[in-house]
Amino acid sequence: MDALSGGQVLPGGVLEVRTHNRKGRSLYTTRLVKGGETVLDEAPLLLLVAPETAQSTCIACLRAVRPQECIECSVCRQACFCSATCQQTAQGTPWLHSQPLCSAYARLAMFGLPPEQQSQLRFLLHALALRHAGTAEAGELGAGPQPLGKTPIGRHNQEKGQRRFAALSCLVGEATEAERAVAARLAPLLVEALRDLQGVGGSLPIPWDVEELARLLRKEQLNSYGVLAAPYQYQHHHHHHHHGGTAAPGPGCSGEGGNGQTAPKSSCGAGCSGGGSGGEAGDGERRLRGSALYAQASLINHECLPNVARFDDFDSDLPDRTHVTFRALHDLPPGTELAQSYVPLHWDLAERQAQCREVYGFACTCPRCQTESRWSDDDDDDEGEESEWETDSGGGNMEADGEDRGAPAAGGGEAAAMPGDGGVEIEMQEAQAGRPTSQQAGKQPALQRTKGEEARGPFGVEAFGEL
Ligand SMILES: C[S@@+](CC[C@H](N)C(=O)[O-])C[C@H]1O[C@@H](n2cnc3c(N)ncnc32)[C@H](O)[C@@H]1O
């Protein structure tokens, strides 16, 4: 095991955080875990509704609701609630659907942006609201209950916002040129969306530094989990009005592969062009109702043969329905590194490699990839047989291969920043493919990280307590 020992133990005592010399932080079992056992159960830091399903997804809890049963926000008409309780919660929570966010949503809708940009802007707005909640006074973006300016934000929400923003800041991810470009384009729109609020409270923290926006976008890309839509959400979507730009369903990507695997969000953002490789529904439409960010779950690294699976339960009536849980797929001895797959399990080697590199910024060197890359070598020797590495693109350029398949492009530059893996065949492919793609990095799904840039202590967060 090439990890330092003696890490920070997570609540529950089953897992600890340690630093892996190549992958960054990682979660390890502290004791024997039996197959099927829950190893992680955690509330989200932030839930975001996909603009395409905004009429049928509760903005407070991400529950899917048939449009006719939703309570639409009568002010912005861009958000809905599954119940009066969620409506109250959302309107009274600075980072959910407080008055300032509601008004920003209304403005955003007038821009007629494609869904990807709308999602990115919404994410930034929510992150901004979280950040500001910690210091907000009545009437400011972070402020809570309506009417605007009348009710000071509760101390409870202030502290909660502060903790959550701190946890968000601790997620892995540093801006690449791709995110900087996106952030530079989005920043003026963000200012415009918040225009009505300028002067309210007098201290709106905008415009944000483009670098900070870019970093947040990258963190979101590397760490967010896609939440699949209920099937009827997209049927209805076709028959309902679209807000600017959403009429053309983006070539999309997909959720987590048809296998319900535990991959981080694999939907596509602006960068996803071309028909999606996995996860896409075949009609090219995104099948996600939204996405979620978690402090602890975002510490699970990728392997192409996972040992844990993710479960969510957003549509239940349980009080904990927004929690994510991970369960062991088989017995895990003490000291086992948790591994989830960020990509659909049925993808072939080249597809998996491309996704890991282009979306998450690392070259996967897991045992499955090593084994399969040896198969490919064997194939090379077989006359007339197409090798795995050479599929479609001739010459084994995996990145080109990935683009052909419409794999999302993002932050390709980061791969180069990952330390060498030493001695794995895959590296040769890496060397050929080291350019960032020309596609803009949109918000893609996903989890991933670069190293140790975070400011707050060895594992970022001081404590993984209640957020
Ligand atoms: C969701 S984060 C996982 C936790 C991360 N290691 C951290 O320190 O926060 C995803 C990032 O972890 C790293 N990572 C995950 N799986 C990896 C792997 N198999 N090999 C190398 N790096 C990996 C990559 O930097 C990736 O962008």
XYZ file of C-alpha atoms and ligand atoms in Angstrom:
494
model
C 0.000 0.000 0.000
C 1.694 3.153 -1.122
C -0.094 5.482 1.171
C 1.020 7.117 4.318
C -0.648 5.655 7.276
C -2.339 7.309 10.137
C -4.995 9.453 8.595
C -7.958 11.417 9.741
C -10.796 9.154 10.749
C -14.224 10.086 9.415
C -17.360 10.162 11.548
C -18.566 6.621 11.961
C -15.046 5.338 12.377
C -15.116 3.013 9.370
C -13.005 5.179 7.076
C -9.953 7.327 7.291
C -8.454 9.874 4.934
C -4.878 9.356 3.891
C -2.746 10.790 1.166
C -1.863 8.522 -1.683
C 1.367 9.559 -3.331
C -0.121 9.673 -6.798
C -3.867 10.124 -6.388
C -3.973 12.707 -3.639
C -6.351 12.145 -0.766
C -8.066 8.831 -0.563
C -10.357 6.910 1.771
C -9.281 3.670 3.451
C -11.124 1.222 5.633
C -10.042 1.168 9.270
C -11.403 -2.326 9.882
C -12.883 -5.269 8.073
C -16.009 -4.204 6.196
C -18.407 -6.909 5.119
C -19.833 -6.986 1.620
C -23.035 -4.966 1.496
C -22.162 -2.897 4.518
C -22.626 0.852 4.328
C -19.265 2.570 4.593
C -20.375 6.169 4.054
C -23.619 8.028 4.582
C -23.516 11.736 4.082
C -25.665 14.819 3.512
C -24.865 16.967 0.465
C -23.027 20.260 0.523
C -25.004 21.556 -2.388
C -27.741 20.232 -4.644
C -28.225 21.706 -8.094
C -31.169 21.209 -10.385
C -30.527 20.783 -14.096
C -32.226 23.605 -16.020
C -33.857 21.019 -18.269
C -35.782 19.505 -15.377
C -36.363 22.678 -13.373
C -40.138 22.306 -13.747
C -40.137 18.870 -12.193
C -37.287 18.797 -9.682
C -37.557 20.247 -6.196
C -34.905 22.871 -5.762
C -34.598 22.127 -2.051
C -34.303 18.336 -2.072
C -33.960 17.253 -5.717
C -37.062 15.114 -5.544
C -38.611 14.417 -8.931
C -42.203 15.597 -9.066
C -44.604 15.516 -11.965
C -44.891 19.052 -13.263
C -48.590 19.292 -12.470
C -47.830 18.405 -8.857
C -45.007 20.872 -8.397
C -45.340 24.143 -6.608
C -43.757 26.539 -9.032
C -41.967 29.578 -7.693
C -44.446 32.246 -8.657
C -41.807 34.943 -8.632
C -39.114 33.644 -10.974
C -40.996 30.657 -12.442
C -37.595 29.041 -12.807
C -37.726 26.770 -9.806
C -40.201 24.450 -8.166
C -40.794 22.839 -4.802
C -42.144 19.378 -4.037
C -44.018 20.522 -0.936
C -44.904 23.541 1.125
C -42.219 22.484 3.565
C -39.544 22.486 0.914
C -40.845 25.797 -0.387
C -40.427 27.346 3.037
C -37.035 25.830 3.535
C -35.831 26.902 0.124
C -37.084 30.456 0.475
C -35.642 30.742 3.941
C -32.217 29.325 3.165
C -29.723 31.734 1.630
C -28.162 29.181 -0.722
C -31.373 27.487 -1.823
C -34.022 29.827 -3.142
C -33.888 32.957 -1.062
C -35.124 36.162 -2.631
C -31.764 37.220 -4.033
C -31.222 33.878 -5.742
C -34.783 33.862 -7.008
C -34.292 37.208 -8.640
C -30.981 36.102 -10.142
C -32.694 33.005 -11.552
C -35.309 35.198 -13.178
C -32.618 37.299 -14.821
C -30.640 34.301 -15.951
C -33.694 32.932 -17.696
C -33.924 36.077 -19.782
C -30.453 35.576 -21.204
C -31.525 32.611 -23.281
C -28.406 30.631 -22.516
C -27.803 27.012 -23.341
C -28.449 24.730 -20.381
C -24.776 24.098 -19.731
C -24.029 27.750 -19.218
C -27.139 28.167 -17.191
C -26.075 25.336 -14.910
C -22.634 26.776 -14.528
C -24.034 30.169 -13.636
C -26.485 28.664 -11.197
C -23.726 26.707 -9.554
C -21.662 29.869 -9.196
C -24.644 31.741 -7.769
C -25.258 29.053 -5.187
C -21.597 28.897 -4.280
C -21.572 32.665 -3.963
C -24.633 32.530 -1.748
C -22.990 29.891 0.413
C -19.873 31.896 0.758
C -21.709 35.040 1.533
C -24.105 33.425 3.973
C -21.311 33.348 6.478
C -21.132 37.108 6.628
C -24.460 38.186 5.254
C -26.767 40.712 6.697
C -30.355 41.167 5.803
C -30.906 42.014 2.202
C -27.692 40.680 0.860
C -27.248 37.738 -1.387
C -26.602 35.381 1.421
C -29.559 36.611 3.338
C -32.465 34.481 4.135
C -36.168 34.803 4.519
C -38.301 37.217 2.667
C -39.211 39.919 2.615
C -35.891 41.165 1.538
C -34.206 43.190 4.143
C -36.657 42.496 6.906
C -35.321 39.404 8.490
C -31.712 38.973 9.422
C -30.169 35.739 8.363
C -30.248 33.247 11.149
C -27.058 32.551 12.975
C -27.642 28.902 12.308
C -27.619 29.465 8.559
C -24.632 31.754 8.803
C -22.540 29.080 10.406
C -23.852 26.377 8.168
C -23.096 28.435 5.092
C -19.615 29.105 6.346
C -18.932 25.433 6.992
C -20.277 24.408 3.645
C -18.341 26.989 1.731
C -15.206 25.917 3.567
C -15.891 22.307 2.605
C -16.532 23.337 -0.996
C -13.242 25.197 -1.055
C -11.493 22.079 0.145
C -12.605 19.936 -2.742
C -9.796 19.139 -5.060
C -9.421 21.198 -8.213
C -7.417 24.106 -9.516
C -8.406 26.159 -12.510
C -7.038 25.266 -15.894
C -7.047 27.509 -18.947
C -10.282 25.910 -20.040
C -12.110 26.972 -16.887
C -10.514 30.401 -16.993
C -11.935 30.921 -20.443
C -15.369 29.797 -19.331
C -15.207 31.906 -16.193
C -14.200 34.992 -18.137
C -17.249 34.557 -20.325
C -19.579 33.907 -17.428
C -18.415 36.644 -15.086
C -20.270 39.500 -16.831
C -23.419 37.395 -16.951
C -23.095 36.750 -13.267
C -22.838 40.449 -12.586
C -25.831 41.074 -14.780
C -27.849 38.369 -13.056
C -27.157 40.042 -9.754
C -27.708 43.551 -11.001
C -30.961 44.145 -9.182
C -29.185 43.349 -6.006
C -26.391 45.787 -6.425
C -26.591 48.246 -3.667
C -28.901 46.101 -1.646
C -27.073 45.609 1.540
C -24.233 47.437 -0.075
C -21.669 44.717 -0.102
C -22.347 42.130 -2.725
C -19.161 40.298 -3.387
C -19.299 40.663 -7.126
C -17.881 40.557 -9.598
C -15.839 37.705 -8.432
C -12.329 37.273 -9.370
C -12.292 35.237 -12.584
C -9.637 32.999 -11.104
C -11.891 32.166 -8.199
C -14.817 31.444 -10.481
C -12.621 29.209 -12.597
C -11.411 27.297 -9.574
C -14.970 26.739 -8.392
C -16.006 25.512 -11.811
C -13.138 23.057 -11.807
C -14.016 21.800 -8.354
C -17.558 21.297 -9.447
C -16.422 19.416 -12.494
C -14.110 17.124 -10.610
C -16.289 16.427 -7.625
C -19.945 16.533 -8.466
C -22.157 13.494 -8.795
C -24.891 13.356 -11.379
C -28.357 12.497 -10.192
C -30.373 10.641 -12.763
C -33.745 11.969 -13.786
C -36.925 10.016 -13.295
C -37.961 8.748 -16.709
C -41.084 10.885 -16.879
C -39.103 14.040 -16.285
C -37.719 13.938 -19.769
C -40.904 12.801 -21.431
C -42.582 15.836 -20.015
C -39.684 17.972 -20.842
C -40.282 17.473 -24.530
C -43.787 18.793 -24.262
C -43.125 21.687 -22.023
C -41.836 25.071 -22.677
C -38.164 25.548 -22.882
C -36.383 28.483 -21.545
C -34.020 30.172 -23.781
C -31.542 27.928 -25.317
C -32.732 24.726 -23.852
C -34.789 23.859 -26.857
C -31.869 22.169 -28.434
C -31.064 19.335 -26.174
C -27.360 19.359 -25.952
C -25.601 16.429 -27.208
C -25.298 15.086 -24.078
C -23.822 12.848 -21.976
C -25.048 10.880 -19.527
C -25.560 10.008 -16.144
C -23.780 7.165 -14.755
C -23.905 4.617 -17.323
C -26.801 2.377 -17.636
C -25.555 0.292 -14.834
C -26.322 2.736 -12.118
C -22.728 2.595 -11.147
C -21.276 4.873 -8.694
C -19.598 7.182 -11.077
C -19.460 10.821 -10.454
C -21.627 12.854 -12.618
C -20.922 12.110 -16.137
C -23.253 14.470 -17.773
C -21.880 16.865 -20.179
C -21.289 20.442 -19.978
C -20.462 22.879 -22.644
C -17.493 20.814 -23.578
C -19.474 17.819 -24.487
C -19.997 17.806 -28.130
C -20.574 14.940 -30.292
C -22.669 12.037 -29.394
C -22.035 10.915 -25.956
C -20.274 7.869 -25.145
C -21.851 6.125 -22.334
C -24.647 7.243 -20.300
C -26.371 9.044 -23.006
C -29.861 7.959 -23.611
C -29.614 7.435 -27.311
C -31.709 10.444 -28.187
C -28.796 12.642 -27.278
C -30.536 14.174 -24.349
C -29.084 14.526 -20.896
C -30.808 12.359 -18.437
C -29.857 14.070 -15.261
C -32.186 15.916 -12.951
C -29.266 17.638 -11.329
C -26.087 17.138 -9.435
C -24.799 16.957 -5.906
C -21.576 17.803 -4.118
C -20.424 15.959 -1.008
C -17.474 16.619 1.256
C -16.491 13.043 2.060
C -17.742 11.163 -0.966
C -15.610 13.410 -3.137
C -12.540 11.825 -1.554
C -13.145 8.460 -3.175
C -10.742 7.822 -6.005
C -11.357 5.986 -9.229
C -10.618 2.464 -10.315
C -12.192 0.697 -13.250
C -13.163 -2.167 -10.986
C -14.852 -0.509 -8.013
C -15.197 -1.964 -4.550
C -18.014 0.335 -3.431
C -21.264 1.413 -5.065
C -23.201 4.600 -4.604
C -26.860 4.699 -3.691
C -29.186 7.636 -3.571
C -32.823 7.842 -2.628
C -34.003 11.316 -3.529
C -37.530 10.245 -4.331
C -38.248 8.518 -1.054
C -40.116 10.083 1.827
C -37.321 9.539 4.271
C -36.008 12.523 6.173
C -32.540 11.532 4.983
C -33.519 11.235 1.352
C -30.854 13.653 0.163
C -28.090 11.591 1.734
C -25.783 9.574 -0.430
C -24.606 6.196 0.765
C -21.817 3.942 -0.370
C -21.785 0.227 0.247
C -19.053 -2.327 -0.036
C -19.460 -4.592 -3.046
C -17.590 -7.377 -1.246
C -15.611 -7.858 1.942
C -12.951 -5.195 2.371
C -10.044 -5.977 4.701
C -8.741 -3.236 6.982
C -6.609 -0.722 5.110
C -8.416 -1.199 1.784
C -8.553 1.883 -0.401
C -12.121 2.642 -1.472
C -12.556 2.728 -5.212
C -15.516 3.774 -7.275
C -15.702 3.934 -11.015
C -16.074 7.405 -12.500
C -17.062 5.872 -15.807
C -19.528 3.214 -16.898
C -18.076 -0.215 -16.226
C -18.768 -1.560 -19.689
C -16.633 1.029 -21.454
C -13.563 -0.306 -23.124
C -10.047 0.603 -22.121
C -9.645 3.506 -24.530
C -12.956 5.064 -23.556
C -12.215 4.794 -19.880
C -8.749 6.209 -20.296
C -10.038 9.119 -22.338
C -12.731 9.984 -19.821
C -10.377 9.797 -16.851
C -7.880 11.988 -18.576
C -10.127 14.516 -20.262
C -12.677 15.011 -17.551
C -10.763 14.164 -14.406
C -7.221 14.917 -15.378
C -5.436 11.682 -14.574
C -4.263 8.575 -16.340
C -5.865 5.514 -14.873
C -3.327 2.846 -14.027
C -5.629 0.510 -12.148
C -5.186 -3.247 -12.306
C -7.981 -3.629 -14.831
C -6.406 -1.089 -17.181
C -3.014 -2.716 -16.814
C -4.420 -6.101 -17.629
C -6.429 -4.866 -20.581
C -3.538 -2.875 -21.959
C -1.570 -6.121 -22.076
C -4.391 -7.732 -24.015
C -4.036 -4.922 -26.476
C -0.361 -5.583 -26.862
C -1.138 -9.185 -27.599
C -3.669 -8.102 -30.164
C -1.074 -5.992 -31.878
C 0.798 -9.117 -32.691
C -2.205 -10.727 -34.238
C -2.266 -10.044 -37.887
C -5.260 -8.164 -39.104
C -6.786 -7.703 -35.741
C -7.543 -4.249 -34.600
C -5.949 -3.431 -31.340
C -7.794 -1.816 -28.548
C -5.468 1.127 -28.684
C -5.968 1.681 -32.331
C -9.697 1.617 -32.585
C -11.044 4.144 -35.052
C -8.252 6.611 -34.976
C -5.419 4.548 -36.237
C -2.200 5.111 -34.477
C -3.563 4.675 -31.040
C -4.188 8.252 -30.171
C -6.582 7.801 -27.364
C -7.526 11.384 -27.170
C -8.580 11.540 -30.758
C -10.413 8.393 -30.107
C -12.216 9.983 -27.258
C -13.281 12.920 -29.333
C -14.667 10.711 -31.993
C -16.837 9.225 -29.397
C -17.860 12.576 -28.121
C -16.250 12.177 -24.818
C -16.446 15.346 -22.848
C -13.466 17.523 -23.081
C -12.248 19.416 -20.187
C -9.128 20.617 -18.681
C -7.011 18.385 -20.758
C -4.045 20.274 -19.557
C -4.315 18.820 -16.158
C -3.263 15.402 -17.222
C 0.151 16.745 -17.823
C 0.296 17.988 -14.303
C -0.266 14.593 -12.838
C 2.928 13.035 -11.733
C 4.136 10.213 -13.861
C 2.797 6.857 -13.090
C 5.947 5.033 -13.804
C 6.106 2.075 -15.996
C 2.594 1.540 -17.117
C 1.983 1.053 -20.782
C -0.633 3.699 -20.715
C 1.977 6.340 -20.423
C 2.916 6.028 -24.025
C -0.557 6.942 -25.001
C -0.450 9.832 -22.625
C 2.600 11.210 -24.267
C 0.901 11.271 -27.607
C -2.185 12.893 -26.331
C -1.027 15.680 -24.142
C -2.819 18.635 -25.594
C -5.861 20.240 -24.219
C -8.750 19.862 -26.553
C -10.126 22.864 -28.306
C -13.512 22.301 -26.855
C -14.361 24.468 -23.989
C -14.451 22.774 -20.746
C -17.890 22.946 -19.636
C -19.085 21.796 -16.458
C -18.720 18.239 -16.751
C -19.437 15.893 -14.365
C -17.211 14.607 -12.269
C -14.843 13.971 -9.775
C -11.254 14.456 -9.768
C -8.468 16.379 -8.506
C -5.057 17.659 -8.618
C -2.786 17.780 -5.778
C -2.441 19.372 -2.510
C -3.230 22.938 -3.328
C -5.871 23.380 -0.753
C -5.256 25.681 2.045
C -6.827 24.258 5.077
C -4.960 21.572 6.799
C -3.809 18.257 5.566
C -7.194 17.105 4.412
C -8.802 20.372 3.673
C -11.577 20.315 6.129
C -10.900 20.574 9.766
C -13.586 18.164 10.613
C -16.061 16.172 8.658
C -18.862 16.832 11.050
C -22.338 18.021 10.343
C -22.424 20.362 7.411
C -13.226 13.241 -6.587
S -11.541 13.518 -6.450
C -11.021 12.188 -5.481
C -10.274 12.645 -4.254
C -8.972 13.328 -4.536
N -7.880 12.371 -4.621
C -8.677 14.378 -3.494
O -7.543 14.481 -3.048
O -9.588 15.136 -3.139
C -10.984 13.091 -8.062
C -9.502 13.338 -8.297
O -8.734 12.405 -7.604
C -7.616 12.006 -8.409
N -7.786 10.600 -8.740
C -8.897 9.848 -8.579
N -8.683 8.601 -8.968
C -7.409 8.540 -9.401
C -6.604 7.511 -9.942
N -7.050 6.279 -10.121
N -5.333 7.828 -10.280
C -4.839 9.081 -10.111
N -5.560 10.088 -9.610
C -6.836 9.830 -9.262
C -7.634 12.798 -9.646
O -6.816 13.944 -9.453
C -9.088 13.208 -9.733
O -9.255 14.416 -10.423
